[in-house]
Coordinates of C-alpha atoms in Angstrom, one line a residue:
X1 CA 10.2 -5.4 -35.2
X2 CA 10.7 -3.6 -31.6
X3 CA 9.2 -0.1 -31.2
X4 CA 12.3 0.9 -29.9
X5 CA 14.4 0.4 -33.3
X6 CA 12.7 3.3 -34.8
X7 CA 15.5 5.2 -34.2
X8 CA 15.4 8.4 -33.1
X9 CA 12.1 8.2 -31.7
X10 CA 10.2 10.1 -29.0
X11 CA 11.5 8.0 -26.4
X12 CA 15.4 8.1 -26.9
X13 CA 15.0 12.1 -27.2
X14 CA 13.0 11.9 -24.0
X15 CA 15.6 9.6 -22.7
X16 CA 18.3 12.4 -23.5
X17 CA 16.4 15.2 -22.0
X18 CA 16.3 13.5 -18.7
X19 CA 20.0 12.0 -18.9
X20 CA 21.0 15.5 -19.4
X21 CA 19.0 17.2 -16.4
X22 CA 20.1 14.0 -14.4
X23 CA 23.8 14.6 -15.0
X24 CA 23.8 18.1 -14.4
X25 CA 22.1 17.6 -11.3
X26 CA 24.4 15.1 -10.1
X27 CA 27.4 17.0 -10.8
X28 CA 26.1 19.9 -8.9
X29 CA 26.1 17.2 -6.0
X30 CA 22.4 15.8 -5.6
X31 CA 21.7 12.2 -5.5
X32 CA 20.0 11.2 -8.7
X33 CA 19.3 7.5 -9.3
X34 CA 19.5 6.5 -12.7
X35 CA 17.0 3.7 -13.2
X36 CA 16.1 2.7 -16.4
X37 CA 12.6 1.6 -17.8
X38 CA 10.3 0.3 -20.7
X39 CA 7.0 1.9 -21.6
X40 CA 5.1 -2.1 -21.7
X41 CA 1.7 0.1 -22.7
X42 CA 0.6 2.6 -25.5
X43 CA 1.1 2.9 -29.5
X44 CA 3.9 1.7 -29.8
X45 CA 4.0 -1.9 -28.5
X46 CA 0.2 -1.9 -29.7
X47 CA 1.1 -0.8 -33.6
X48 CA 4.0 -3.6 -33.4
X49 CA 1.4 -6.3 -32.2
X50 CA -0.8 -4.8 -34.9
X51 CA 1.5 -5.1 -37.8
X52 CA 3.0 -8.4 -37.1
X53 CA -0.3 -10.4 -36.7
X54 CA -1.9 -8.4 -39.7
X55 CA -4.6 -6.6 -37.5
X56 CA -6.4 -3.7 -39.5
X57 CA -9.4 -2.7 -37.4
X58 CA -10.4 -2.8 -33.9
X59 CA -13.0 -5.9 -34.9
X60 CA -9.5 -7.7 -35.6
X61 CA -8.4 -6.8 -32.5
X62 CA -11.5 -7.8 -30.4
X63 CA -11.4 -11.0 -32.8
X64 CA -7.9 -11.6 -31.8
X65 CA -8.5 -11.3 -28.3
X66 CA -7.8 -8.6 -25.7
X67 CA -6.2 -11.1 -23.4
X68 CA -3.9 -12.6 -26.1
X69 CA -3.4 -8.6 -27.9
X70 CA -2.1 -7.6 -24.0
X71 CA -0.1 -10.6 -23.6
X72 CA 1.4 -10.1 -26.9
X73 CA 2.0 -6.4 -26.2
X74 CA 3.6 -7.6 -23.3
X75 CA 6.0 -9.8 -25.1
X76 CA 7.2 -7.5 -27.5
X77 CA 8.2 -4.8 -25.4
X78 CA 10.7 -7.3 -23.1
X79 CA 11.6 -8.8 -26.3
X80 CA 12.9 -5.7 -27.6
X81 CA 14.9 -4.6 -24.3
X82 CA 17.9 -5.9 -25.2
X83 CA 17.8 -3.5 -28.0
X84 CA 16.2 -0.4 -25.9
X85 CA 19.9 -1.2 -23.4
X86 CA 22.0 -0.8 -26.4
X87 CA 20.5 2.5 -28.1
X88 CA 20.8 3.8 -24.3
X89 CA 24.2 2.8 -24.1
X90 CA 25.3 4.0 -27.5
X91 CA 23.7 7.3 -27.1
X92 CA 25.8 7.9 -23.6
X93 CA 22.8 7.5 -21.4
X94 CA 24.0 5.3 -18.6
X95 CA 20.9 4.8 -16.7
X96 CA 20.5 1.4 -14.5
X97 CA 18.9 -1.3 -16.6
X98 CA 19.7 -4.3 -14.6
X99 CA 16.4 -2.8 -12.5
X100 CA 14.1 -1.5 -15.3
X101 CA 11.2 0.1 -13.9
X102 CA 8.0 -1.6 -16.8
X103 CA 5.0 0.2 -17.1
X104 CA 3.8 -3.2 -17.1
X105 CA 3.8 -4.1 -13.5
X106 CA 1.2 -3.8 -10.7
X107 CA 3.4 -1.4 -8.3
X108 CA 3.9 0.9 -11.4
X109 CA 0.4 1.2 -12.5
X110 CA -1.1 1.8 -8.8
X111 CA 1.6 4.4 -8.4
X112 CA 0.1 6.1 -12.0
X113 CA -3.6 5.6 -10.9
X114 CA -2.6 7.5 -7.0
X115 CA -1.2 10.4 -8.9
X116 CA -4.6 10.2 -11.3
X117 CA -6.7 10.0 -8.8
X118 CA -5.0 13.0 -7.0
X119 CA -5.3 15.0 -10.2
X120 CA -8.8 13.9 -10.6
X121 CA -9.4 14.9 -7.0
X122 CA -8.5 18.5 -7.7
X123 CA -10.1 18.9 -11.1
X124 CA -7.7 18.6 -13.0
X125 CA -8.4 16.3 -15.1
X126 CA -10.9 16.8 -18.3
X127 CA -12.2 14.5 -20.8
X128 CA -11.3 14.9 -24.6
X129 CA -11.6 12.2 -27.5
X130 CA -8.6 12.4 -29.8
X131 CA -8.5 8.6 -30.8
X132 CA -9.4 8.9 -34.4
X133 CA -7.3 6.6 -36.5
X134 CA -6.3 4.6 -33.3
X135 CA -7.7 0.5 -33.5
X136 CA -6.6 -0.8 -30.2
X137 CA -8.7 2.1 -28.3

């Protein structure tokens, strides 16, 4: 199962939100790429994992292996992008998926941890634990 054929989700609203501000800006004459991408981290690719390999607690997970878990995570998420394209595509959202952007890759994540650590610099950033339920954390 993909996270992405639970359909709505989060993430095609979200996707809709953004396709709408996009258009609106480009036809008020900014340039707007329109570069699509997959969210490679998070609940959902980690509750996919979880259900397909039978994983219950976080003991399971640690049995299972962090390495392989990741790796896994990985795989399910550019497994299911074929999927993610069409759901765009039938929704109207015409962003540029021959060039994903993947939360998965190194320039992405540096670029995340930069902005963190500029949030962190400025004290805005504050510590809360609302994992409760959550295995993988």
């Amino acid at each position: 199962m993909c996270s992405s054929d639970l359909f709505p989700s989060h993430d095609s609203v979200a996707g809709m939100i953004k396709d709408t501000i996009s258009r609106y800006k480009a036809m008020r004459g900014y340039y707007v790429p329109r570069q699509g991408g997959f969210d490679c981290h998070g609940l959902p690719a980690e509750q996919v994992v979880e259900k397909d390999h039978g994983l219950k607690t976080r003991e399971d997970v640690l049995s299972f292996g962090i390495e392989r878990f990741n790796d896994e995570c990985r795989r399910s998420v550019i497994n299911c992008a074929d999927i993610w394209k069409e759901s765009m595509y039938k929704l109207g959202i015409l962003d540029d998926y021959e060039r994903p952007y993947k939360t998965m890759d190194k320039d992405y994540m540096n670029s995340v941890w930069w902005v963190f650590k500029q949030l962190y610099e400025r004290g805005r950033i504050y510590e809360e634990n609302w994992s409760e339920g959550i295995i993988s954390v």
